[in-house]
Tab-separated table of C-alpha atoms in Angstrom:
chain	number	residue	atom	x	y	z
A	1	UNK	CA	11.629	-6.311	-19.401
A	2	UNK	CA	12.138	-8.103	-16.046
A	3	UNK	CA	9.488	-7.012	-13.280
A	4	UNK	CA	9.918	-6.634	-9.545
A	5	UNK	CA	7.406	-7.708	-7.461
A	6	UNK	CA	7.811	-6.462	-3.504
A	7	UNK	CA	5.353	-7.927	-0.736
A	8	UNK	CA	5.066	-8.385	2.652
A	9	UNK	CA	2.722	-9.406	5.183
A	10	UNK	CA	1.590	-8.521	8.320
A	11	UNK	CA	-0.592	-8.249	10.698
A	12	UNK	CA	-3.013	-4.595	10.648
A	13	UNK	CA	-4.868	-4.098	13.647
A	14	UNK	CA	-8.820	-2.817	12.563
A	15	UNK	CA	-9.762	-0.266	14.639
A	16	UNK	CA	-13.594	-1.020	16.323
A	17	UNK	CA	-13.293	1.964	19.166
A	18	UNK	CA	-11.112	3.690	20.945
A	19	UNK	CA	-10.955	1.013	23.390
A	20	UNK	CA	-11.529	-2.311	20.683
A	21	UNK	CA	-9.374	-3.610	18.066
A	22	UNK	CA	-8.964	-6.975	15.813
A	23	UNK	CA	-6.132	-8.757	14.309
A	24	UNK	CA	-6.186	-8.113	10.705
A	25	UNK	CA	-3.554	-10.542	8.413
A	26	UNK	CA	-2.708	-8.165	5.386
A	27	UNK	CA	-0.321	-8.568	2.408
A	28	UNK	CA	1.306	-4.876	1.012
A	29	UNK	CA	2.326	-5.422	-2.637
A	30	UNK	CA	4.436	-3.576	-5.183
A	31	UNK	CA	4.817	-4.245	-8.507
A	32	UNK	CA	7.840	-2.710	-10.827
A	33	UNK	CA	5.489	-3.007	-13.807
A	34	UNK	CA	2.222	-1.218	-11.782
A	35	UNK	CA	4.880	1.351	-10.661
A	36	UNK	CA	2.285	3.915	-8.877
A	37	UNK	CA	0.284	2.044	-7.096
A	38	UNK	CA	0.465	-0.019	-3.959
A	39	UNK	CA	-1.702	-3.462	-3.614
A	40	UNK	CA	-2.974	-3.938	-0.165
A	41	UNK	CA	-5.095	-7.121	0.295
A	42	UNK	CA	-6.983	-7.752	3.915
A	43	UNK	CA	-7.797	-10.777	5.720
A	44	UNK	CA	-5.660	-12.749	3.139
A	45	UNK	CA	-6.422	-16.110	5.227
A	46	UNK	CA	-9.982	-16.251	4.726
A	47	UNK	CA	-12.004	-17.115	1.196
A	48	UNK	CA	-12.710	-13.379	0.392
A	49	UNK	CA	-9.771	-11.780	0.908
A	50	UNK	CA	-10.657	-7.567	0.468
A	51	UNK	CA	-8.390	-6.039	-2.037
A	52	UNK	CA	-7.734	-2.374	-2.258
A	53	UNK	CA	-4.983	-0.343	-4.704
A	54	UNK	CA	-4.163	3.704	-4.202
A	55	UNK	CA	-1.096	5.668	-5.181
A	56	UNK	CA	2.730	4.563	-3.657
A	57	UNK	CA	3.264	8.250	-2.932
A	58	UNK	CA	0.438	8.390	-0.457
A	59	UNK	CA	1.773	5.809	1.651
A	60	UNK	CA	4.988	7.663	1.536
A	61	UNK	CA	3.683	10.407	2.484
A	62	UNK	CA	1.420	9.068	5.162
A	63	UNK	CA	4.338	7.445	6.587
A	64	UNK	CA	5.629	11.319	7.842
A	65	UNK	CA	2.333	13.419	7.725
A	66	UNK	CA	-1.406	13.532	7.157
A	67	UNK	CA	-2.046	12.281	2.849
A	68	UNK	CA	-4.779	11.437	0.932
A	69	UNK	CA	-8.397	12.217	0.513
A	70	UNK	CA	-12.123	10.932	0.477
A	71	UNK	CA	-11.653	6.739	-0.551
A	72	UNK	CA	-7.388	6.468	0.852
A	73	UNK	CA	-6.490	8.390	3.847
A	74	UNK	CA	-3.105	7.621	6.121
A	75	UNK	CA	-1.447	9.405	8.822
A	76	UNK	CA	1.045	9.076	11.112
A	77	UNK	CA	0.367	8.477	14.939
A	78	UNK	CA	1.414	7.078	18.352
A	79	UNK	CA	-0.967	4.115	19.959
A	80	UNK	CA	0.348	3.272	23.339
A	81	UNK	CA	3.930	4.520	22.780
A	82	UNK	CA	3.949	2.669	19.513
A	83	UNK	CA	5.048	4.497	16.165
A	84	UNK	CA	2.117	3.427	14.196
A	85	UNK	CA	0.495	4.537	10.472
A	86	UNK	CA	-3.195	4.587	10.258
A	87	UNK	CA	-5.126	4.033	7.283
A	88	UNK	CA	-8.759	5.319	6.960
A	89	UNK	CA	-10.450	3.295	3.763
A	90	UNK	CA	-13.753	4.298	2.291
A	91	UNK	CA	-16.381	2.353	0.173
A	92	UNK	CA	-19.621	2.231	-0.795
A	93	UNK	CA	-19.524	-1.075	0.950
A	94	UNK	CA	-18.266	0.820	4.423
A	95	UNK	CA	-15.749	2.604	6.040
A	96	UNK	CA	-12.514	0.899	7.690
A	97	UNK	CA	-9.690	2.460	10.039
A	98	UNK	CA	-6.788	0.030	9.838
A	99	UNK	CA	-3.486	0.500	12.197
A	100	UNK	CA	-0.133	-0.944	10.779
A	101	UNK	CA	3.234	-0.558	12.785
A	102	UNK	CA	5.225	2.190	10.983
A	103	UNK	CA	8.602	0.004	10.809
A	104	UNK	CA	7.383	-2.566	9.121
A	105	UNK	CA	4.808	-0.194	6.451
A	106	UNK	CA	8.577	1.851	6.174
A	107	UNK	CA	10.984	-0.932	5.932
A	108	UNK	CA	8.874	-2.341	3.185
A	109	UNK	CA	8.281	0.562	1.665
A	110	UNK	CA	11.914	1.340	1.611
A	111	UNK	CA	12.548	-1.798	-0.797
A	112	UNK	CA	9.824	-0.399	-3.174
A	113	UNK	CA	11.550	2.465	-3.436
A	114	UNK	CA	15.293	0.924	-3.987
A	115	UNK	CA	12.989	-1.310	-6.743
A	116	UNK	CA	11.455	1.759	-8.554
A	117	UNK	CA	13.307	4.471	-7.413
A	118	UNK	CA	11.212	8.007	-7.010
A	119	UNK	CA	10.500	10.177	-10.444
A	120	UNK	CA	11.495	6.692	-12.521
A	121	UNK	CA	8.016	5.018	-12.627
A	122	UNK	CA	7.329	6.117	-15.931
A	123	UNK	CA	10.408	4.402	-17.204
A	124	UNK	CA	8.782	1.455	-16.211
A	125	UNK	CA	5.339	1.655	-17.972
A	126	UNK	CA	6.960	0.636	-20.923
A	127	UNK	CA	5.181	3.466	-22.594
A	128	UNK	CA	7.642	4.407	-25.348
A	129	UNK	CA	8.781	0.970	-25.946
A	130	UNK	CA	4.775	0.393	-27.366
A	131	UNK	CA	4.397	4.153	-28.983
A	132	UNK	CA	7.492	2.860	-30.850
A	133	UNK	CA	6.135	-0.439	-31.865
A	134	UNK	CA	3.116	1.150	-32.559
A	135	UNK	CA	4.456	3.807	-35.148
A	136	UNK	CA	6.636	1.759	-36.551
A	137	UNK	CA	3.917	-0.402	-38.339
């Protein structure tokens, strides 16, 4: 089965204060074979690049209104008249409130979706293929 693989980087700003924030080079990633989940990977430039994965319908659905809770949070917002998505991470290694612009988190988004489209992830799992492998032995 041929797989789809979706990225795009950009640049997430992490949010120090109210008044402080720091560049932030990021990579979003969606695979058609990993059909649920959305690969995020921070500071992709440096030698430990900080990988997190949570559910493609949460960033949907942060994308329009408040989604997630405890580790994966996002929401939508305005920062200085910008449309912007933020996205509240939690670890036992620290907390982390990331900004991305909401055009480029939807745009890419958009092409995940026209990959796998909505209610056909489990299509792609290649679940029954194996069950019928598996009871055909």
């Amino acid at each position: 089965m041929h797989h789809t693989v979706v990225e795009r980087e950009l640049e997430l700003r992490l949010i120090l204060s109210p008044e402080r924030s720091i560049p932030v080079p990021a990579r979003l990633r969606y695979r058609s074979d990993d059909p649920y989940a959305v690969h995020v990977s921070f500071h992709i430039t440096s030698d430990f690049p900080v990988h997190w994965t949570f559910a493609r319908d949460l960033l949907v659905e942060g994308v329009f209104r408040p989604s997630g809770h405890g580790d994966v949070r996002v929401w939508p917002t305005k920062a200085e008249g910008r449309s912007v998505v933020l996205m509240a991470l939690s670890s036992p290694d620290g907390d982390a409130l990331l900004e991305a612009p909401t055009a480029q988190v939807s745009a890419w988004l958009e092409r995940t979706l026209r990959a796998v489209p909505p209610g056909a992830e489990s299509a792609r799992l290649g679940i029954d293929d194996a069950l019928d492998q598996l009871l055909a032995q």
